[in-house]
PDB file of C-alpha atoms in Angstrom:
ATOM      1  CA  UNK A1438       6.836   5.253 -40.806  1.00 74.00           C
ATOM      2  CA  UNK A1439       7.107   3.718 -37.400  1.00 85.00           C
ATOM      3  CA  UNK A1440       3.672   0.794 -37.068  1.00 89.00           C
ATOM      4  CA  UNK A1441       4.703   1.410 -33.135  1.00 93.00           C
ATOM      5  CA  UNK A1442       3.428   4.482 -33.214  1.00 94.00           C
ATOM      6  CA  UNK A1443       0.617   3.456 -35.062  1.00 95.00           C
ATOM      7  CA  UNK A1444      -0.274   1.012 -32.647  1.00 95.00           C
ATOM      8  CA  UNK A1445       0.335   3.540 -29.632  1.00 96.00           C
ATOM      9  CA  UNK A1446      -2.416   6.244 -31.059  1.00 97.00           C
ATOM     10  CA  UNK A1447      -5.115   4.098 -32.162  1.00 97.00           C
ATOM     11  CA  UNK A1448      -4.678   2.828 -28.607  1.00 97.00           C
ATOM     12  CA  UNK A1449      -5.158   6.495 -27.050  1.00 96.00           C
ATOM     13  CA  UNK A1450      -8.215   6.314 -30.223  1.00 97.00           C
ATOM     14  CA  UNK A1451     -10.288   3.811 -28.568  1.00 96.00           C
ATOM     15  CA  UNK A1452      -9.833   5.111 -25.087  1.00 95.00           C
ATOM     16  CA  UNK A1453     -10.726   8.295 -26.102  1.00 95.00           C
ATOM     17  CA  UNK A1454     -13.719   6.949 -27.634  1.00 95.00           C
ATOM     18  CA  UNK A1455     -14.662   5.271 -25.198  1.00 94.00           C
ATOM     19  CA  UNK A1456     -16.937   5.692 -21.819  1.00 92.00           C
ATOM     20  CA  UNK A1457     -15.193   7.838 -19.381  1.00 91.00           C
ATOM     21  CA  UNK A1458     -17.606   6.777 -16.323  1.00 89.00           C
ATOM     22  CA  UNK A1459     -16.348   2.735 -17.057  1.00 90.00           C
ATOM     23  CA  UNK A1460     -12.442   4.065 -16.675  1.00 89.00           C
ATOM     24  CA  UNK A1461     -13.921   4.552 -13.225  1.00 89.00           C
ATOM     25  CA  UNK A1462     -14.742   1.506 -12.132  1.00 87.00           C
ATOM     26  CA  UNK A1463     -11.817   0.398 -13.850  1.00 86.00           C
ATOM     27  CA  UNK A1464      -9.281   2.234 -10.981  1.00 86.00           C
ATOM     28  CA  UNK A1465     -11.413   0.706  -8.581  1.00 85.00           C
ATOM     29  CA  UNK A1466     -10.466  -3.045 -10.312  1.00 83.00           C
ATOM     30  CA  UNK A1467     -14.100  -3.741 -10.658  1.00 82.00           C
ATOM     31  CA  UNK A1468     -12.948  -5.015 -13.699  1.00 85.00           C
ATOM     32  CA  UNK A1469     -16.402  -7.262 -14.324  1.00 84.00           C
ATOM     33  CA  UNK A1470     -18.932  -4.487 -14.538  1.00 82.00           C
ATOM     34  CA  UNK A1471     -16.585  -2.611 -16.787  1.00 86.00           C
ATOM     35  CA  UNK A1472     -16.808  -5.774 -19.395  1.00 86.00           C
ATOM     36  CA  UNK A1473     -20.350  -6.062 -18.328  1.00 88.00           C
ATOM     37  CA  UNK A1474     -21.167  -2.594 -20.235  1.00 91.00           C
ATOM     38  CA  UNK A1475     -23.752  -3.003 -23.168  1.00 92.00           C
ATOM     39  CA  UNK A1476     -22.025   0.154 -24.929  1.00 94.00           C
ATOM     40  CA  UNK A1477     -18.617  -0.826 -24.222  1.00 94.00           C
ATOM     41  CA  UNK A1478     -18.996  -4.411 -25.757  1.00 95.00           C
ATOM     42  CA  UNK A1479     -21.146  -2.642 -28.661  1.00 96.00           C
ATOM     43  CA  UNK A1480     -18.537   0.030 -29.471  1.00 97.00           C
ATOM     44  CA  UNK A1481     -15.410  -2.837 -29.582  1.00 96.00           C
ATOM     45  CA  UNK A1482     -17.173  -5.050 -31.583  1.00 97.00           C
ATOM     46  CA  UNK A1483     -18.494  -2.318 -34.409  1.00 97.00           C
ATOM     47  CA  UNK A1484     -14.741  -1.296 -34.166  1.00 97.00           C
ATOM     48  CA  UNK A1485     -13.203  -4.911 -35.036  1.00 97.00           C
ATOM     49  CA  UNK A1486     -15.657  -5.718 -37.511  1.00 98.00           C
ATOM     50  CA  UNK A1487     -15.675  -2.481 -39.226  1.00 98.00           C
ATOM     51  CA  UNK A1488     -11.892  -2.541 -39.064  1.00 97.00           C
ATOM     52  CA  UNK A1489     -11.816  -6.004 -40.463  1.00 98.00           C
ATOM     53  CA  UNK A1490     -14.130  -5.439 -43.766  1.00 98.00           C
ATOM     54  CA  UNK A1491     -11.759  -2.071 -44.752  1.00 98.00           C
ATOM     55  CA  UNK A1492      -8.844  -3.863 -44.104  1.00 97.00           C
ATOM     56  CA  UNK A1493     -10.131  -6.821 -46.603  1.00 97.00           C
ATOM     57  CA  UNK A1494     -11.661  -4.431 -48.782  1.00 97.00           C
ATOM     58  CA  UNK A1495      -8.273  -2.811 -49.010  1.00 97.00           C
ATOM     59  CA  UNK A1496      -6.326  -5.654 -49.423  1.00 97.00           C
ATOM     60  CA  UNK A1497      -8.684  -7.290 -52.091  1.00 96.00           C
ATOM     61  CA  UNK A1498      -8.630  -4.297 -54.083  1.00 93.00           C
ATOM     62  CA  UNK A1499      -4.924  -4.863 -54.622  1.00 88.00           C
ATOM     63  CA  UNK A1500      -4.199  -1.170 -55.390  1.00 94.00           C
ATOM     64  CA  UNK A1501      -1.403   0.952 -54.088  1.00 95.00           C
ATOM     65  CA  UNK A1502      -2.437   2.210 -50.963  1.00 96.00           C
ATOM     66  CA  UNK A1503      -1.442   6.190 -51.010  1.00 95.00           C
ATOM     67  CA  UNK A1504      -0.411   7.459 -47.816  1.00 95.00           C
ATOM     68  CA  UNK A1505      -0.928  11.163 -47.244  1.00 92.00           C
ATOM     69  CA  UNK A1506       2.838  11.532 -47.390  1.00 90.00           C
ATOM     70  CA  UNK A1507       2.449  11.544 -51.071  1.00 90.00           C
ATOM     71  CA  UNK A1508       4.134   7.751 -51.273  1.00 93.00           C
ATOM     72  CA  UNK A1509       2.677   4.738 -52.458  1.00 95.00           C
ATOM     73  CA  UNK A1510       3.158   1.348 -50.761  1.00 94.00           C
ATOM     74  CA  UNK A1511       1.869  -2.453 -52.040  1.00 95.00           C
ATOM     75  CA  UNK A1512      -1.439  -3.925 -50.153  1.00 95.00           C
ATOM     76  CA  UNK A1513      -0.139  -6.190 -48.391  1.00 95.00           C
ATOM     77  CA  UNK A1514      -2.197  -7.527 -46.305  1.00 95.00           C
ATOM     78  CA  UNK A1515      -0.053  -5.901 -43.318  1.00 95.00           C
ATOM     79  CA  UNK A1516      -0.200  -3.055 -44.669  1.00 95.00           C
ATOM     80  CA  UNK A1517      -3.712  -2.887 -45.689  1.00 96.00           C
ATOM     81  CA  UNK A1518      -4.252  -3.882 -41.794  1.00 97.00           C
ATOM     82  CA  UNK A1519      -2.763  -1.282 -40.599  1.00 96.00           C
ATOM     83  CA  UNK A1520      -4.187   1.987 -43.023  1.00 97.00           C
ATOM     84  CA  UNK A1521      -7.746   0.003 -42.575  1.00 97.00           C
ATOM     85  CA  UNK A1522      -7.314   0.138 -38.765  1.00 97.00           C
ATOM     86  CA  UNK A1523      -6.310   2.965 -37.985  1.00 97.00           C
ATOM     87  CA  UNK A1524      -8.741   4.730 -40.565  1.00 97.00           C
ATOM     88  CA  UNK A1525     -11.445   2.994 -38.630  1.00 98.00           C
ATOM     89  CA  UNK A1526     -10.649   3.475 -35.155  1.00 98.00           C
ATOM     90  CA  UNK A1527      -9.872   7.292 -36.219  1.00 97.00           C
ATOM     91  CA  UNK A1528     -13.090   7.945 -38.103  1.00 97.00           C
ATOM     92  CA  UNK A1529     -15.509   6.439 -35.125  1.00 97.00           C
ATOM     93  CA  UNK A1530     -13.475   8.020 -32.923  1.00 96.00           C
ATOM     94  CA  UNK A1531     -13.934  11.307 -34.998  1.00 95.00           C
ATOM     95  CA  UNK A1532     -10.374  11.650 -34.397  1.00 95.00           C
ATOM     96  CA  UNK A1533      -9.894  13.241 -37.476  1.00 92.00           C
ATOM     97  CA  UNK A1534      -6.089  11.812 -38.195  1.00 95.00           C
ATOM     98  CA  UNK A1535      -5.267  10.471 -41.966  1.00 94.00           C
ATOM     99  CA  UNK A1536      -2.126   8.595 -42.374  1.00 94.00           C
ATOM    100  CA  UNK A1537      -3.974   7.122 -46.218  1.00 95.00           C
ATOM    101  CA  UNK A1538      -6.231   8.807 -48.914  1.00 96.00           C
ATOM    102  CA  UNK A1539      -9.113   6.149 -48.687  1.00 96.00           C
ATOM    103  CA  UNK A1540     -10.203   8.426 -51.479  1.00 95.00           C
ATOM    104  CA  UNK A1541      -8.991   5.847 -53.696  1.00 95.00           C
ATOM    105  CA  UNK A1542     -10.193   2.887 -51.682  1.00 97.00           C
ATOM    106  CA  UNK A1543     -13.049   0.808 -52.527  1.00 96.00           C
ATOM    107  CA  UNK A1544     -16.697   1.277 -52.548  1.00 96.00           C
ATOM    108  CA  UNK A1545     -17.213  -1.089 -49.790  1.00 97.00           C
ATOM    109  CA  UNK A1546     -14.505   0.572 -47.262  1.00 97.00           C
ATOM    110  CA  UNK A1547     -15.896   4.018 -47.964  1.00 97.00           C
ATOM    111  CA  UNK A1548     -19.197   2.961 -46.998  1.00 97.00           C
ATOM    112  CA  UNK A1549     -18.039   1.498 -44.274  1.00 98.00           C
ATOM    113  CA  UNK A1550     -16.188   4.555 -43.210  1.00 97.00           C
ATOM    114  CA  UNK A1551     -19.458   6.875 -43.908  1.00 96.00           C
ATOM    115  CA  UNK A1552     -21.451   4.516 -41.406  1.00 97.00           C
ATOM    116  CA  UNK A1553     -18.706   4.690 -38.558  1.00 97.00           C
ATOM    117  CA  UNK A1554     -19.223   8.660 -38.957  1.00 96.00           C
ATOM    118  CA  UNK A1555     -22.645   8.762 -38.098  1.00 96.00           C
ATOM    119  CA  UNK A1556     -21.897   5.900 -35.012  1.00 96.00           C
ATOM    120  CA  UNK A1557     -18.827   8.062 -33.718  1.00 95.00           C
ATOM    121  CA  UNK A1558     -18.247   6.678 -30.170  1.00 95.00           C
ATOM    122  CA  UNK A1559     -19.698   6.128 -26.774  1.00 95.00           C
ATOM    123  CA  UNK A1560     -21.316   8.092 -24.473  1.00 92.00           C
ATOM    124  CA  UNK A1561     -19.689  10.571 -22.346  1.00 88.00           C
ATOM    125  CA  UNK A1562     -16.487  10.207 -24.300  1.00 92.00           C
ATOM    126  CA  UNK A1563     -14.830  12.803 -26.276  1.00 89.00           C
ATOM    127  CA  UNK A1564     -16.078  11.620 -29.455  1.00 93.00           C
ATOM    128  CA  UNK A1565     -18.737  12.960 -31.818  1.00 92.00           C
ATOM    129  CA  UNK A1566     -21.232  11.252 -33.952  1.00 94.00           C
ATOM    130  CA  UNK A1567     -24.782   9.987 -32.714  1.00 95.00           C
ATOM    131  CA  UNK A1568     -23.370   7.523 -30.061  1.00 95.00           C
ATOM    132  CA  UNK A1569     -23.060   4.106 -30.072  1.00 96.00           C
ATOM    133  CA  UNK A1570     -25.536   3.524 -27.562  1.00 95.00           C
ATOM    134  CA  UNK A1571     -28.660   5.692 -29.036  1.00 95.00           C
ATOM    135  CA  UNK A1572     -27.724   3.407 -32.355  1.00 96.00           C
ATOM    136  CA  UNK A1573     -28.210   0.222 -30.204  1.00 95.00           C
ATOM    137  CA  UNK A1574     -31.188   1.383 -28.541  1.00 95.00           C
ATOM    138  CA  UNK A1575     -33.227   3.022 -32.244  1.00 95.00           C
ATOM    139  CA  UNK A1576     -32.320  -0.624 -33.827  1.00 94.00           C
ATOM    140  CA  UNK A1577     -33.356  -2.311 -30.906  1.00 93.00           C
ATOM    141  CA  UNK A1578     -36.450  -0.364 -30.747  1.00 93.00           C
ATOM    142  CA  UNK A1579     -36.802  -1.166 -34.634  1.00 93.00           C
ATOM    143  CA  UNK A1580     -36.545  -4.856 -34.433  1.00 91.00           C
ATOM    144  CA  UNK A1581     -39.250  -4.870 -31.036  1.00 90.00           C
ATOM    145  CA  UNK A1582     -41.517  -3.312 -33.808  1.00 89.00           C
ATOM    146  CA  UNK A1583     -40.616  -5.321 -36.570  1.00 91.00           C
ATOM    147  CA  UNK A1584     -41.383  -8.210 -33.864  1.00 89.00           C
ATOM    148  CA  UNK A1585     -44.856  -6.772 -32.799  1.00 87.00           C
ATOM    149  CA  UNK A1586     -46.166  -7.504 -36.870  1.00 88.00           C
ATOM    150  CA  UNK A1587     -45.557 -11.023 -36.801  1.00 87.00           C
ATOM    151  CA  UNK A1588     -46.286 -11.555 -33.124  1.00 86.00           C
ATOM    152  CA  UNK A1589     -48.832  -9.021 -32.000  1.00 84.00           C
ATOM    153  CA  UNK A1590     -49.692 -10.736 -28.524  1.00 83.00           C
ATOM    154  CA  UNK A1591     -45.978 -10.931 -26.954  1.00 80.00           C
ATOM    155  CA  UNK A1592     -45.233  -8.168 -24.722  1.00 81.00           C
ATOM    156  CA  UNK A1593     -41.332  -7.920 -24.638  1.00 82.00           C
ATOM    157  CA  UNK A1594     -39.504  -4.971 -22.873  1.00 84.00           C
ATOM    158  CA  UNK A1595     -36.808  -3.214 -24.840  1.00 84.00           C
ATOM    159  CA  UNK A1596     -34.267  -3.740 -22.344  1.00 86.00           C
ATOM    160  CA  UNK A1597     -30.853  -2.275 -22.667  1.00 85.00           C
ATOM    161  CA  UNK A1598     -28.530  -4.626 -20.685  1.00 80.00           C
ATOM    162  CA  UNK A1599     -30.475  -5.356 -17.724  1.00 81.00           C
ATOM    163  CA  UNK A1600     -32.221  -2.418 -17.389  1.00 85.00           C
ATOM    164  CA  UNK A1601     -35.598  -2.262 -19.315  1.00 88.00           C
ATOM    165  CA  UNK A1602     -36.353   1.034 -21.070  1.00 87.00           C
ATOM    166  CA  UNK A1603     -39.165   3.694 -19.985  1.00 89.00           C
ATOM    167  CA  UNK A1604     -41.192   4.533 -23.709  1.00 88.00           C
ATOM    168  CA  UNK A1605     -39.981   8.342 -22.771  1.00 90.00           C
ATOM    169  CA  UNK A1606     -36.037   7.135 -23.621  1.00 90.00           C
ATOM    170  CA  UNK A1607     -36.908   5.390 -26.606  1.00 91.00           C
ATOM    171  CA  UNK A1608     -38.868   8.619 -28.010  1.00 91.00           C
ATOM    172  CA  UNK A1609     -36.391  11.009 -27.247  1.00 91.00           C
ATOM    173  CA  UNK A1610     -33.684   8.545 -28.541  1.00 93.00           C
ATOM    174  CA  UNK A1611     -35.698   8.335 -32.018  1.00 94.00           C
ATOM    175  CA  UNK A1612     -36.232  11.842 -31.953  1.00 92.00           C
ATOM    176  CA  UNK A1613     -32.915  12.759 -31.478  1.00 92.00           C
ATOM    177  CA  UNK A1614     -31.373  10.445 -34.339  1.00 94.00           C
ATOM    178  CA  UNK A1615     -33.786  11.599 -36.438  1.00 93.00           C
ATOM    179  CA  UNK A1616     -32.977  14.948 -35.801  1.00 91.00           C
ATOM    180  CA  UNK A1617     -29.439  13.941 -36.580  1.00 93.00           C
ATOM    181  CA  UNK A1618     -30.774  12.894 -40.054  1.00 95.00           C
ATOM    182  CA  UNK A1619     -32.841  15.632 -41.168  1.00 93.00           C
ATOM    183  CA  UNK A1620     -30.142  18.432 -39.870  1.00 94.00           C
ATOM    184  CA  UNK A1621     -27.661  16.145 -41.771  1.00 96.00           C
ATOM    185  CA  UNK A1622     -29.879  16.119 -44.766  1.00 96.00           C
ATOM    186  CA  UNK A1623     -30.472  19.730 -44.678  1.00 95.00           C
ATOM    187  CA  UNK A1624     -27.389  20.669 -44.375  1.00 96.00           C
ATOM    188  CA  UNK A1625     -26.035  18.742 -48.094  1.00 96.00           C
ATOM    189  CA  UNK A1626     -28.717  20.185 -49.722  1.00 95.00           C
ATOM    190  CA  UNK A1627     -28.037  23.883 -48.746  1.00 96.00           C
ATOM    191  CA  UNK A1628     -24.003  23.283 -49.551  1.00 95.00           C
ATOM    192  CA  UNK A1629     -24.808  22.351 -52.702  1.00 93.00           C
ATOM    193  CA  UNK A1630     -27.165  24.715 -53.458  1.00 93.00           C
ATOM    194  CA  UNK A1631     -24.666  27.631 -52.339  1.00 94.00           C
ATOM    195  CA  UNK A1632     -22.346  26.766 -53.990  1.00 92.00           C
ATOM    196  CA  UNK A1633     -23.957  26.332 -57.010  1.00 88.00           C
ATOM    197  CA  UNK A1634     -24.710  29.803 -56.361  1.00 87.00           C
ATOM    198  CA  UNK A1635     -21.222  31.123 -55.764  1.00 83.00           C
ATOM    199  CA  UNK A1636     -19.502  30.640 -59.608  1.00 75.00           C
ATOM    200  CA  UNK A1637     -22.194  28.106 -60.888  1.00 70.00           C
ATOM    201  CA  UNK A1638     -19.618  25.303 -59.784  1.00 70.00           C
ATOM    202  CA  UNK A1639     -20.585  21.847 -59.388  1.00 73.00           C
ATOM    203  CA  UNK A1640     -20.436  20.387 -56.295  1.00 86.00           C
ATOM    204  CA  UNK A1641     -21.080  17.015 -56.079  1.00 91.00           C
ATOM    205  CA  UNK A1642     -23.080  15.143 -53.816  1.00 93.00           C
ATOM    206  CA  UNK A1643     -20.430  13.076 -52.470  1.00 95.00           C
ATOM    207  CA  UNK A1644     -18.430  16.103 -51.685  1.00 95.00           C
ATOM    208  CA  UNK A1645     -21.596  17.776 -50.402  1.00 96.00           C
ATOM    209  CA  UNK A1646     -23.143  14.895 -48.251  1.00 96.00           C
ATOM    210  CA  UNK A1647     -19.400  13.907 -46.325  1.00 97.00           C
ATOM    211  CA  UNK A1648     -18.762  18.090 -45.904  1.00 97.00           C
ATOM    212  CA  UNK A1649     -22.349  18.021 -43.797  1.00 97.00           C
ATOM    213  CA  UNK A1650     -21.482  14.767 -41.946  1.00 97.00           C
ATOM    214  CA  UNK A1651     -17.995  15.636 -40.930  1.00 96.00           C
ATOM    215  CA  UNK A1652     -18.541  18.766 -39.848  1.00 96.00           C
ATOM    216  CA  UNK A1653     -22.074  17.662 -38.508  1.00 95.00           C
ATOM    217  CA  UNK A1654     -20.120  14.796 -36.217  1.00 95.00           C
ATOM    218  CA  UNK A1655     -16.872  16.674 -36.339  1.00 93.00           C
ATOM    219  CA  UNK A1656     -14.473  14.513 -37.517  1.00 94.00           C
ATOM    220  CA  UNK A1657     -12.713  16.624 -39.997  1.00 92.00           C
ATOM    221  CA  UNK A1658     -12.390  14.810 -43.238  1.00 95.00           C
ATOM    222  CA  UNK A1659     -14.415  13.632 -45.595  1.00 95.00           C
ATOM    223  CA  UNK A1660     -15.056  12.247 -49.396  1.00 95.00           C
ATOM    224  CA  UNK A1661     -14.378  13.368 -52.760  1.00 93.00           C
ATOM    225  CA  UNK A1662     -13.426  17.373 -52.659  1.00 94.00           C
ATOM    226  CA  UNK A1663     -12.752  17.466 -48.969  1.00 95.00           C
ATOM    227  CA  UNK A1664     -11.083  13.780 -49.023  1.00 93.00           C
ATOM    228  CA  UNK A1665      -8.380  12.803 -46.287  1.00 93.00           C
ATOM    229  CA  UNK A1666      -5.434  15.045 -48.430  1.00 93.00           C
ATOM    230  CA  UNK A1667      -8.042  17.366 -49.584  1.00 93.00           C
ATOM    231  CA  UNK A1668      -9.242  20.209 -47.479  1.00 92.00           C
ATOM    232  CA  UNK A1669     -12.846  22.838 -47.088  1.00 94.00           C
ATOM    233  CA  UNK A1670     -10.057  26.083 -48.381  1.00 92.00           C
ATOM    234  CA  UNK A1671     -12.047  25.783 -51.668  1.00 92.00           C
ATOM    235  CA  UNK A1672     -15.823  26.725 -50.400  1.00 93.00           C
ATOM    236  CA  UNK A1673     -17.564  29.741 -50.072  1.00 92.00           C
ATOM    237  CA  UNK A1674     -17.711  31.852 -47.188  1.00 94.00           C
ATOM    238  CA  UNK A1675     -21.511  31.134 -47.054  1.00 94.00           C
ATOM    239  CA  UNK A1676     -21.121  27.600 -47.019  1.00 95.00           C
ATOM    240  CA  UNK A1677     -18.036  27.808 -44.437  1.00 96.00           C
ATOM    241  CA  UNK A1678     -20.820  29.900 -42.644  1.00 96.00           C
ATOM    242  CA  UNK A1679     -23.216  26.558 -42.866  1.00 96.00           C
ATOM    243  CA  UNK A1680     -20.524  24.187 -41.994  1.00 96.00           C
ATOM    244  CA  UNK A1681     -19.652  26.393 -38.630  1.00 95.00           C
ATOM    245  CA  UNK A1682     -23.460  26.092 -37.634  1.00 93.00           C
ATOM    246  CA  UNK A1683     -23.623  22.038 -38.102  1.00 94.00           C
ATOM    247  CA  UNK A1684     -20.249  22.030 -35.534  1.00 94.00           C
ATOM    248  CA  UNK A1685     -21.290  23.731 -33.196  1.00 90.00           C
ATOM    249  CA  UNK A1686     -24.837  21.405 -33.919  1.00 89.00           C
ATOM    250  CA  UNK A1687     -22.232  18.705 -33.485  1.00 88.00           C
ATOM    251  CA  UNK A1688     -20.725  19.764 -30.549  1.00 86.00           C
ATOM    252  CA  UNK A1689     -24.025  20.939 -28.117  1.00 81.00           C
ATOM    253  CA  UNK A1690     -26.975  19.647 -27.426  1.00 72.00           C
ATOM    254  CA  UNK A1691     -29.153  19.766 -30.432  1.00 78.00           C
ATOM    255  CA  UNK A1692     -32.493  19.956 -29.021  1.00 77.00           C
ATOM    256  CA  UNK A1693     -31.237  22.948 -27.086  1.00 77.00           C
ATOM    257  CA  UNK A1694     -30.045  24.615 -30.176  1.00 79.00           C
ATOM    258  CA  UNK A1695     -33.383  23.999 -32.217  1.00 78.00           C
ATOM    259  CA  UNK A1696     -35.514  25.644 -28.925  1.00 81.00           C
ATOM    260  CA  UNK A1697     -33.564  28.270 -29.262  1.00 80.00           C
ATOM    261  CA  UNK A1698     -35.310  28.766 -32.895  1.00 77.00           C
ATOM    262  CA  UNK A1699     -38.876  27.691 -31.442  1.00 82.00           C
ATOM    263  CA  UNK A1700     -40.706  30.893 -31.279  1.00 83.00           C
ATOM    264  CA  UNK A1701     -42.897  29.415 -28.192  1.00 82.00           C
ATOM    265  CA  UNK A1702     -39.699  29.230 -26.166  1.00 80.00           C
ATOM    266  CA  UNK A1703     -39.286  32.755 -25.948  1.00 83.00           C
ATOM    267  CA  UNK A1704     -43.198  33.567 -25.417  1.00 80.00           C
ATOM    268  CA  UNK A1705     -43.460  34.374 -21.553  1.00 69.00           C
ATOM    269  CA  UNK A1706     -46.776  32.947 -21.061  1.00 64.00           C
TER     270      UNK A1706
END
């Protein structure tokens, strides 16, 4: 019940999250091409304005906010700063820590929640998810395309800062989040088909989907069944089994996990 401490973790949050080489330059004072970071200055400003529309969202709503404590406190809008905050710097993060069961919050600050899972952080941080900066570069690689319809004869590199980028990165970089997808994908479907399986139980896709992306970006909770002050006790062994494989998906490489299954990888000549 302390907002101090609050304040002190979703400090530790962010750094965490953040790029460990920049921290660096940081103890050398070169202070300038710390700030100058694409990722950096893309991973602080997802942050506020993700942190900003759950916080409104919450506030808005003008229902009790219920903290995992089992309490219920008015949305005020300090209040409803503070759960929204540190929800969202804990969820990119893939932190994992729940002080609110956002459960209960709006449609709007669940989605935005969802989205922040598949982000996670930055680059050679501790956090999970895609990374901030293979977003940037897919939707900058998206909106060079989108360009290209309307204006066929401009030849624009897709630069990222002030480095322009080789067509080999921006393959593997759409490969790899679309890898991300279709493991992501695969992985709801075959939880809810298991455990439909199990006692004929529904589970819902909700429930389902959120299981595969936490686990997936590891960041612990998720949605509906397996909510913030829910837990993954209730599941199958078979789809604990599942949710054990998308971790450690999570975790490694995941190109050098799916060689692994490539029967020409293990073919000598």
């Amino acid at each position: 019940n302390q907002p101090m401490v609050d304040v002190i973790v979703v400090f530790f949050m962010i750094l965490a999250g953040g790029k460990f080489g920049l921290y660096y330059w940081f103890s050398k004072c070169d202070v300038r091409s710390v700030l100058r970071d694409t990722e950096l200055r893309v991973y602080l400003c997802v942050l506020g304005i993700a942190a900003a529309l759950v916080s409104g969202a919450v506030y808005f709503n003008q229902r009790p906010i219920s903290l995992t404590s089992g309490t219920d406190v008015a949305a005020t809008m300090k209040e409803s700063a503070r759960q929204g905050i540190f929800t969202t710097v804990s969820i990119q993060t893939t932190t994992g820590f729940c002080t609110s069961d956002f459960n209960k919050w709006p449609f709007l600050a669940q989605a935005v929640l969802i989205l922040l899972m598949f982000i996670g952080g930055c680059s050679g941080s501790t956090a999970g998810g895609i990374k901030v900066v293979r977003v940037w570069i897919v939707l900058k690689v998206l909106f060079s395309e989108i360009e290209k319809i309307f204006r066929p004869d401009v030849i624009r590199p897709v630069r990222l800062g002030k480095s322009t980028m080789d067509p080999d990165l921006k393959l593997g970089t759409v490969c790899y989040v679309l890898g991300c997808i279709l493991i992501f994908t695969a992985g709801s479907g075959v939880i809810m088909l298991l455990e439909q399986l199990h006692d004929g139980s529904t589970c819902d896709f909700t429930t389902a989907a959120t299981a595969s992306a936490a686990s997936l970006f590891t960041i612990g909770p998720g949605l509906a069944k397996v909510g913030a002050i829910e837990n993954y006790g209730w599941m199958s062994e078979w789809s604990k089994a599942v949710l054990c494989v998308l971790m450690a998906f999570g975790r490694l490489e995941i190109f050098a996990i799916i060689v692994l299954f490539t029967p020409a990888f293990w073919r000598s000549d």
